Amino acid sequence: PGRVREVIKLNGPDIYRSTTVTREVYTIRGTVRQGNSGGPMINRQGQVLGVVFGAAVDDVDTGFVLTAQEVARQMAKVGNVARVPTGTCISAG
């Protein structure tokens, strides 16, 4: 469980660390662990409020969540894309 502290505009590197981007995010009070990234933050009614993407390096009780509006803006930029096959599952052993 966690709670939203505030909604902010956060500047940080893009995924390739080639430029700085500004994102609308929730800062949350709660623990974000490795592996939480990409998971939803939901409210008590089951609505998705955003997508977890990181934790503060200087405060173990602070995490960052892209707002649903930010995710929607980014998805609108992508537009329609073609489906790709997932391929055949293979055994690791």
PDB file of C-alpha atoms in Angstrom:
ATOM      1  CA  PRO A   1       0.000   0.000   0.000  1.00  0.00           C
ATOM      2  CA  GLY A   2       1.010   3.563  -0.600  1.00  0.00           C
ATOM      3  CA  ARG A   3      -0.431   7.012  -0.915  1.00  0.00           C
ATOM      4  CA  VAL A   4      -0.016   9.833  -3.383  1.00  0.00           C
ATOM      5  CA  ARG A   5       2.024  12.697  -1.985  1.00  0.00           C
ATOM      6  CA  GLU A   6       1.719  15.016  -4.961  1.00  0.00           C
ATOM      7  CA  VAL A   7       1.548  15.310  -8.733  1.00  0.00           C
ATOM      8  CA  ILE A   8       4.659  16.892 -10.246  1.00  0.00           C
ATOM      9  CA  LYS A   9       6.410  17.465 -13.545  1.00  0.00           C
ATOM     10  CA  LEU A  10       9.618  15.429 -13.264  1.00  0.00           C
ATOM     11  CA  ASN A  11      12.637  15.994 -15.492  1.00  0.00           C
ATOM     12  CA  GLY A  12      14.850  13.006 -16.165  1.00  0.00           C
ATOM     13  CA  PRO A  13      16.661  11.040 -18.845  1.00  0.00           C
ATOM     14  CA  ASP A  14      14.791   9.164 -21.535  1.00  0.00           C
ATOM     15  CA  ILE A  15      15.114   5.393 -21.700  1.00  0.00           C
ATOM     16  CA  TYR A  16      18.280   5.686 -23.827  1.00  0.00           C
ATOM     17  CA  ARG A  17      19.792   8.434 -21.668  1.00  0.00           C
ATOM     18  CA  SER A  18      20.175  10.524 -24.816  1.00  0.00           C
ATOM     19  CA  THR A  19      17.958  13.462 -23.861  1.00  0.00           C
ATOM     20  CA  THR A  20      15.995  14.910 -20.958  1.00  0.00           C
ATOM     21  CA  VAL A  21      12.231  14.448 -20.861  1.00  0.00           C
ATOM     22  CA  THR A  22       9.524  15.888 -18.631  1.00  0.00           C
ATOM     23  CA  ARG A  23       6.890  13.524 -17.289  1.00  0.00           C
ATOM     24  CA  GLU A  24       3.754  14.046 -15.199  1.00  0.00           C
ATOM     25  CA  VAL A  25       4.166  11.736 -12.217  1.00  0.00           C
ATOM     26  CA  TYR A  26       2.780  10.944  -8.820  1.00  0.00           C
ATOM     27  CA  THR A  27       5.283  10.901  -6.018  1.00  0.00           C
ATOM     28  CA  ILE A  28       4.090   8.225  -3.662  1.00  0.00           C
ATOM     29  CA  ARG A  29       4.828   7.298  -0.090  1.00  0.00           C
ATOM     30  CA  GLY A  30       5.417   3.586  -0.191  1.00  0.00           C
ATOM     31  CA  THR A  31       8.049   1.042  -1.063  1.00  0.00           C
ATOM     32  CA  VAL A  32       8.861   0.509  -4.734  1.00  0.00           C
ATOM     33  CA  ARG A  33      11.040  -2.542  -5.262  1.00  0.00           C
ATOM     34  CA  GLN A  34      13.012  -3.818  -8.218  1.00  0.00           C
ATOM     35  CA  GLY A  35      10.502  -5.585 -10.437  1.00  0.00           C
ATOM     36  CA  ASN A  36       7.612  -3.227  -9.622  1.00  0.00           C
ATOM     37  CA  SER A  37       8.325  -1.103 -12.721  1.00  0.00           C
ATOM     38  CA  GLY A  38       5.602  -1.443 -15.327  1.00  0.00           C
ATOM     39  CA  GLY A  39       3.042  -2.541 -12.771  1.00  0.00           C
ATOM     40  CA  PRO A  40      -0.179  -0.618 -12.200  1.00  0.00           C
ATOM     41  CA  MET A  41      -0.981   1.621  -9.272  1.00  0.00           C
ATOM     42  CA  ILE A  42      -4.664   1.083  -8.543  1.00  0.00           C
ATOM     43  CA  ASN A  43      -7.122   2.747  -6.209  1.00  0.00           C
ATOM     44  CA  ARG A  44      -9.549   0.987  -3.878  1.00  0.00           C
ATOM     45  CA  GLN A  45     -12.176   0.873  -6.631  1.00  0.00           C
ATOM     46  CA  GLY A  46      -9.789  -1.032  -8.915  1.00  0.00           C
ATOM     47  CA  GLN A  47      -9.131   1.864 -11.299  1.00  0.00           C
ATOM     48  CA  VAL A  48      -5.627   2.166 -12.736  1.00  0.00           C
ATOM     49  CA  LEU A  49      -4.176   5.512 -11.670  1.00  0.00           C
ATOM     50  CA  GLY A  50      -0.799   5.089 -13.298  1.00  0.00           C
ATOM     51  CA  VAL A  51       2.235   2.908 -14.010  1.00  0.00           C
ATOM     52  CA  VAL A  52       5.096   2.436 -11.538  1.00  0.00           C
ATOM     53  CA  PHE A  53       8.494   3.310 -12.983  1.00  0.00           C
ATOM     54  CA  GLY A  54      11.005   4.039 -10.241  1.00  0.00           C
ATOM     55  CA  ALA A  55      12.079   4.745  -6.698  1.00  0.00           C
ATOM     56  CA  ALA A  56      13.930   7.656  -5.155  1.00  0.00           C
ATOM     57  CA  VAL A  57      17.611   6.900  -4.607  1.00  0.00           C
ATOM     58  CA  ASP A  58      17.729   9.046  -1.479  1.00  0.00           C
ATOM     59  CA  ASP A  59      14.483   7.958   0.249  1.00  0.00           C
ATOM     60  CA  VAL A  60      13.348   4.324   0.535  1.00  0.00           C
ATOM     61  CA  ASP A  61       9.765   5.469   1.200  1.00  0.00           C
ATOM     62  CA  THR A  62       9.365   7.423  -2.052  1.00  0.00           C
ATOM     63  CA  GLY A  63       8.384   5.998  -5.414  1.00  0.00           C
ATOM     64  CA  PHE A  64       7.404   7.418  -8.779  1.00  0.00           C
ATOM     65  CA  VAL A  65       4.365   6.545 -10.888  1.00  0.00           C
ATOM     66  CA  LEU A  66       3.535   7.863 -14.355  1.00  0.00           C
ATOM     67  CA  THR A  67       0.002   9.261 -14.197  1.00  0.00           C
ATOM     68  CA  ALA A  68      -2.633   7.578 -16.362  1.00  0.00           C
ATOM     69  CA  GLN A  69      -2.896  10.855 -18.287  1.00  0.00           C
ATOM     70  CA  GLU A  70       0.848  10.797 -19.014  1.00  0.00           C
ATOM     71  CA  VAL A  71       0.653   7.209 -20.230  1.00  0.00           C
ATOM     72  CA  ALA A  72      -2.320   8.108 -22.461  1.00  0.00           C
ATOM     73  CA  ARG A  73      -0.388  11.053 -23.954  1.00  0.00           C
ATOM     74  CA  GLN A  74       2.570   8.828 -24.774  1.00  0.00           C
ATOM     75  CA  MET A  75       0.364   6.102 -26.259  1.00  0.00           C
ATOM     76  CA  ALA A  76      -1.354   8.674 -28.485  1.00  0.00           C
ATOM     77  CA  LYS A  77       2.063   9.583 -29.925  1.00  0.00           C
ATOM     78  CA  VAL A  78       2.672   5.965 -30.882  1.00  0.00           C
ATOM     79  CA  GLY A  79      -0.523   5.701 -32.906  1.00  0.00           C
ATOM     80  CA  ASN A  80      -1.621   2.478 -34.519  1.00  0.00           C
ATOM     81  CA  VAL A  81       0.972  -0.242 -34.670  1.00  0.00           C
ATOM     82  CA  ALA A  82       0.957  -3.634 -36.324  1.00  0.00           C
ATOM     83  CA  ARG A  83       0.679  -6.724 -34.178  1.00  0.00           C
ATOM     84  CA  VAL A  84       3.701  -8.965 -34.113  1.00  0.00           C
ATOM     85  CA  PRO A  85       3.741 -12.671 -33.377  1.00  0.00           C
ATOM     86  CA  THR A  86       5.039 -13.718 -29.993  1.00  0.00           C
ATOM     87  CA  GLY A  87       6.743 -16.783 -31.413  1.00  0.00           C
ATOM     88  CA  THR A  88       6.955 -20.259 -30.013  1.00  0.00           C
ATOM     89  CA  CYS A  89       7.751 -20.817 -26.356  1.00  0.00           C
ATOM     90  CA  ILE A  90      10.985 -22.677 -25.767  1.00  0.00           C
ATOM     91  CA  SER A  91      12.260 -24.612 -22.810  1.00  0.00           C
ATOM     92  CA  ALA A  92      15.057 -23.088 -20.756  1.00  0.00           C
ATOM     93  CA  GLY A  93      16.429 -26.538 -19.960  1.00  0.00           C
TER      94      GLY A  93
END
